[in-house]
Amino acid sequence: CSLKISDYNCQVMNHFYSFKQNKCVPCPVNFISDNRYPFKCYLPTNKYNYSLTVAECAKFNLTIMRPKSVNERQMVLNLFSDYISVDSKITKLGATYLWGDGTKVYGFGNNEPNNRGNFNDLV
């Protein structure tokens, strides 16, 4: 909470701020970044379903998105669309959505998440 995000903006396109290296570094090939949330790179693709996306990310030791803050969620919606896969899933209707790291998913409005009425793949 003490970080001022604008202090970590990278001046070069498709670079992200690495705390490990304490500098801006390039995103992997085909990934993009955004200075509204400069600590990550994103791969814009809709070619996989949820399970395949998780598997594809794991091949590269990456995770599917976990946009936890309101700012990051809005940025993701602006960058990609209103329908993206994120690292959260439930096994039955009415269950609590959890992120892949086990923390609770917050920030949904009334009657959300509604899975767009699709109850075959509860993600």
PDB file of N, CA and C in Angstrom, residues 7-54:
ATOM      1  N   ASP A   7       5.741   5.836  -9.688  1.00  0.00           N
ATOM      2  CA  ASP A   7       7.196   5.834  -9.489  1.00  0.00           C
ATOM      3  C   ASP A   7       7.872   4.647 -10.168  1.00  0.00           C
ATOM      4  N   TYR A   8       7.074   3.674 -10.626  1.00  0.00           N
ATOM      5  CA  TYR A   8       7.627   2.452 -11.211  1.00  0.00           C
ATOM      6  C   TYR A   8       7.272   2.293 -12.688  1.00  0.00           C
ATOM      7  N   ASN A   9       6.725   3.339 -13.298  1.00  0.00           N
ATOM      8  CA  ASN A   9       6.388   3.266 -14.714  1.00  0.00           C
ATOM      9  C   ASN A   9       7.646   3.142 -15.559  1.00  0.00           C
ATOM     10  N   CYS A  10       7.574   2.283 -16.550  1.00  0.00           N
ATOM     11  CA  CYS A  10       8.688   2.095 -17.474  1.00  0.00           C
ATOM     12  C   CYS A  10       8.475   2.990 -18.684  1.00  0.00           C
ATOM     13  N   GLN A  11       9.531   3.632 -19.121  1.00  0.00           N
ATOM     14  CA  GLN A  11       9.429   4.559 -20.248  1.00  0.00           C
ATOM     15  C   GLN A  11       9.444   3.835 -21.591  1.00  0.00           C
ATOM     16  N   VAL A  12       9.901   2.595 -21.607  1.00  0.00           N
ATOM     17  CA  VAL A  12       9.976   1.814 -22.833  1.00  0.00           C
ATOM     18  C   VAL A  12       8.748   0.907 -22.917  1.00  0.00           C
ATOM     19  N   MET A  13       8.120   0.871 -24.081  1.00  0.00           N
ATOM     20  CA  MET A  13       6.910   0.076 -24.258  1.00  0.00           C
ATOM     21  C   MET A  13       7.183  -1.413 -24.040  1.00  0.00           C
ATOM     22  N   ASN A  14       6.213  -2.101 -23.438  1.00  0.00           N
ATOM     23  CA  ASN A  14       6.262  -3.534 -23.161  1.00  0.00           C
ATOM     24  C   ASN A  14       7.452  -3.950 -22.299  1.00  0.00           C
ATOM     25  N   HIS A  15       7.714  -3.115 -21.318  1.00  0.00           N
ATOM     26  CA  HIS A  15       8.653  -3.425 -20.249  1.00  0.00           C
ATOM     27  C   HIS A  15       7.869  -3.384 -18.946  1.00  0.00           C
ATOM     28  N   PHE A  16       8.332  -4.105 -17.951  1.00  0.00           N
ATOM     29  CA  PHE A  16       7.697  -4.084 -16.640  1.00  0.00           C
ATOM     30  C   PHE A  16       8.759  -3.856 -15.582  1.00  0.00           C
ATOM     31  N   TYR A  17       8.319  -3.354 -14.419  1.00  0.00           N
ATOM     32  CA  TYR A  17       9.255  -3.097 -13.346  1.00  0.00           C
ATOM     33  C   TYR A  17       9.475  -4.372 -12.542  1.00  0.00           C
ATOM     34  N   SER A  18      10.725  -4.806 -12.481  1.00  0.00           N
ATOM     35  CA  SER A  18      11.105  -5.995 -11.727  1.00  0.00           C
ATOM     36  C   SER A  18      11.708  -5.573 -10.393  1.00  0.00           C
ATOM     37  N   PHE A  19      11.029  -5.951  -9.295  1.00  0.00           N
ATOM     38  CA  PHE A  19      11.586  -5.661  -7.973  1.00  0.00           C
ATOM     39  C   PHE A  19      12.833  -6.493  -7.721  1.00  0.00           C
ATOM     40  N   LYS A  20      12.877  -7.671  -8.300  1.00  0.00           N
ATOM     41  CA  LYS A  20      14.038  -8.546  -8.122  1.00  0.00           C
ATOM     42  C   LYS A  20      15.297  -7.900  -8.711  1.00  0.00           C
ATOM     43  N   GLN A  21      15.140  -7.271  -9.902  1.00  0.00           N
ATOM     44  CA  GLN A  21      16.283  -6.633 -10.553  1.00  0.00           C
ATOM     45  C   GLN A  21      16.342  -5.133 -10.273  1.00  0.00           C
ATOM     46  N   ASN A  22      15.302  -4.589  -9.632  1.00  0.00           N
ATOM     47  CA  ASN A  22      15.224  -3.173  -9.292  1.00  0.00           C
ATOM     48  C   ASN A  22      15.357  -2.268 -10.518  1.00  0.00           C
ATOM     49  N   LYS A  23      14.698  -2.686 -11.620  1.00  0.00           N
ATOM     50  CA  LYS A  23      14.717  -1.885 -12.848  1.00  0.00           C
ATOM     51  C   LYS A  23      13.642  -2.407 -13.802  1.00  0.00           C
ATOM     52  N   CYS A  24      13.437  -1.665 -14.876  1.00  0.00           N
ATOM     53  CA  CYS A  24      12.504  -2.088 -15.913  1.00  0.00           C
ATOM     54  C   CYS A  24      13.185  -3.117 -16.812  1.00  0.00           C
ATOM     55  N   VAL A  25      12.471  -4.181 -17.108  1.00  0.00           N
ATOM     56  CA  VAL A  25      12.990  -5.239 -17.973  1.00  0.00           C
ATOM     57  C   VAL A  25      11.940  -5.567 -19.032  1.00  0.00           C
ATOM     58  N   PRO A  26      12.361  -6.108 -20.183  1.00  0.00           N
ATOM     59  CA  PRO A  26      11.387  -6.402 -21.245  1.00  0.00           C
ATOM     60  C   PRO A  26      10.449  -7.545 -20.890  1.00  0.00           C
ATOM     61  N   CYS A  27       9.225  -7.437 -21.373  1.00  0.00           N
ATOM     62  CA  CYS A  27       8.269  -8.540 -21.255  1.00  0.00           C
ATOM     63  C   CYS A  27       8.699  -9.649 -22.203  1.00  0.00           C
ATOM     64  N   PRO A  28       8.263 -10.884 -21.954  1.00  0.00           N
ATOM     65  CA  PRO A  28       8.532 -11.956 -22.922  1.00  0.00           C
ATOM     66  C   PRO A  28       7.901 -11.633 -24.285  1.00  0.00           C
ATOM     67  N   VAL A  29       8.364 -12.284 -25.311  1.00  0.00           N
ATOM     68  CA  VAL A  29       7.845 -12.087 -26.665  1.00  0.00           C
ATOM     69  C   VAL A  29       6.342 -12.319 -26.680  1.00  0.00           C
ATOM     70  N   ASN A  30       5.611 -11.468 -27.379  1.00  0.00           N
ATOM     71  CA  ASN A  30       4.152 -11.488 -27.543  1.00  0.00           C
ATOM     72  C   ASN A  30       3.379 -11.014 -26.310  1.00  0.00           C
ATOM     73  N   PHE A  31       4.056 -10.672 -25.225  1.00  0.00           N
ATOM     74  CA  PHE A  31       3.396 -10.157 -24.044  1.00  0.00           C
ATOM     75  C   PHE A  31       3.362  -8.632 -24.108  1.00  0.00           C
ATOM     76  N   ILE A  32       2.405  -8.034 -23.409  1.00  0.00           N
ATOM     77  CA  ILE A  32       2.305  -6.585 -23.354  1.00  0.00           C
ATOM     78  C   ILE A  32       2.283  -6.135 -21.902  1.00  0.00           C
ATOM     79  N   SER A  33       2.583  -4.852 -21.698  1.00  0.00           N
ATOM     80  CA  SER A  33       2.517  -4.279 -20.355  1.00  0.00           C
ATOM     81  C   SER A  33       1.672  -3.018 -20.416  1.00  0.00           C
ATOM     82  N   ASP A  34       1.405  -2.459 -19.254  1.00  0.00           N
ATOM     83  CA  ASP A  34       0.611  -1.237 -19.174  1.00  0.00           C
ATOM     84  C   ASP A  34       1.073  -0.478 -17.937  1.00  0.00           C
ATOM     85  N   ASN A  35       1.352   0.805 -18.083  1.00  0.00           N
ATOM     86  CA  ASN A  35       1.868   1.590 -16.960  1.00  0.00           C
ATOM     87  C   ASN A  35       0.848   1.816 -15.851  1.00  0.00           C
ATOM     88  N   ARG A  36      -0.413   1.473 -16.090  1.00  0.00           N
ATOM     89  CA  ARG A  36      -1.393   1.574 -15.000  1.00  0.00           C
ATOM     90  C   ARG A  36      -1.129   0.504 -13.947  1.00  0.00           C
ATOM     91  N   TYR A  37      -0.452  -0.564 -14.346  1.00  0.00           N
ATOM     92  CA  TYR A  37      -0.064  -1.629 -13.418  1.00  0.00           C
ATOM     93  C   TYR A  37       1.260  -2.195 -13.938  1.00  0.00           C
ATOM     94  N   PRO A  38       2.373  -1.508 -13.674  1.00  0.00           N
ATOM     95  CA  PRO A  38       3.648  -1.782 -14.339  1.00  0.00           C
ATOM     96  C   PRO A  38       4.459  -2.956 -13.811  1.00  0.00           C
ATOM     97  N   PHE A  39       3.867  -3.806 -12.986  1.00  0.00           N
ATOM     98  CA  PHE A  39       4.636  -4.885 -12.376  1.00  0.00           C
ATOM     99  C   PHE A  39       4.424  -6.228 -13.052  1.00  0.00           C
ATOM    100  N   LYS A  40       3.643  -6.263 -14.128  1.00  0.00           N
ATOM    101  CA  LYS A  40       3.323  -7.528 -14.781  1.00  0.00           C
ATOM    102  C   LYS A  40       3.302  -7.357 -16.289  1.00  0.00           C
ATOM    103  N   CYS A  41       3.406  -8.478 -16.971  1.00  0.00           N
ATOM    104  CA  CYS A  41       3.198  -8.541 -18.411  1.00  0.00           C
ATOM    105  C   CYS A  41       2.012  -9.468 -18.663  1.00  0.00           C
ATOM    106  N   TYR A  42       1.299  -9.208 -19.731  1.00  0.00           N
ATOM    107  CA  TYR A  42       0.088  -9.975 -20.041  1.00  0.00           C
ATOM    108  C   TYR A  42       0.172 -10.522 -21.452  1.00  0.00           C
ATOM    109  N   LEU A  43      -0.325 -11.722 -21.625  1.00  0.00           N
ATOM    110  CA  LEU A  43      -0.397 -12.334 -22.948  1.00  0.00           C
ATOM    111  C   LEU A  43      -1.844 -12.243 -23.424  1.00  0.00           C
ATOM    112  N   PRO A  44      -2.106 -11.397 -24.409  1.00  0.00           N
ATOM    113  CA  PRO A  44      -3.482 -11.229 -24.884  1.00  0.00           C
ATOM    114  C   PRO A  44      -3.879 -12.334 -25.859  1.00  0.00           C
ATOM    115  N   THR A  45      -4.611 -13.309 -25.389  1.00  0.00           N
ATOM    116  CA  THR A  45      -5.069 -14.390 -26.258  1.00  0.00           C
ATOM    117  C   THR A  45      -6.368 -14.971 -25.723  1.00  0.00           C
ATOM    118  N   ASN A  46      -7.199 -15.392 -26.605  1.00  0.00           N
ATOM    119  CA  ASN A  46      -8.431 -16.089 -26.239  1.00  0.00           C
ATOM    120  C   ASN A  46      -8.488 -17.438 -26.931  1.00  0.00           C
ATOM    121  N   LYS A  47      -7.336 -17.980 -27.283  1.00  0.00           N
ATOM    122  CA  LYS A  47      -7.352 -19.206 -28.080  1.00  0.00           C
ATOM    123  C   LYS A  47      -7.518 -20.474 -27.258  1.00  0.00           C
ATOM    124  N   TYR A  48      -7.495 -20.349 -25.933  1.00  0.00           N
ATOM    125  CA  TYR A  48      -7.606 -21.529 -25.084  1.00  0.00           C
ATOM    126  C   TYR A  48      -8.826 -21.418 -24.180  1.00  0.00           C
ATOM    127  N   ASN A  49      -9.372 -22.543 -23.766  1.00  0.00           N
ATOM    128  CA  ASN A  49     -10.370 -22.503 -22.701  1.00  0.00           C
ATOM    129  C   ASN A  49      -9.616 -22.415 -21.373  1.00  0.00           C
ATOM    130  N   TYR A  50     -10.344 -22.350 -20.269  1.00  0.00           N
ATOM    131  CA  TYR A  50      -9.715 -22.136 -18.969  1.00  0.00           C
ATOM    132  C   TYR A  50      -8.655 -23.192 -18.662  1.00  0.00           C
ATOM    133  N   SER A  51      -9.003 -24.463 -18.781  1.00  0.00           N
ATOM    134  CA  SER A  51      -8.060 -25.533 -18.419  1.00  0.00           C
ATOM    135  C   SER A  51      -6.821 -25.512 -19.295  1.00  0.00           C
ATOM    136  N   LEU A  52      -6.984 -25.288 -20.586  1.00  0.00           N
ATOM    137  CA  LEU A  52      -5.831 -25.225 -21.482  1.00  0.00           C
ATOM    138  C   LEU A  52      -4.978 -23.986 -21.212  1.00  0.00           C
ATOM    139  N   THR A  53      -5.624 -22.878 -20.833  1.00  0.00           N
ATOM    140  CA  THR A  53      -4.876 -21.672 -20.509  1.00  0.00           C
ATOM    141  C   THR A  53      -3.982 -21.907 -19.295  1.00  0.00           C
ATOM    142  N   VAL A  54      -4.533 -22.536 -18.272  1.00  0.00           N
ATOM    143  CA  VAL A  54      -3.742 -22.851 -17.071  1.00  0.00           C
ATOM    144  C   VAL A  54      -2.558 -23.736 -17.442  1.00  0.00           C
TER     145      VAL A  54
END
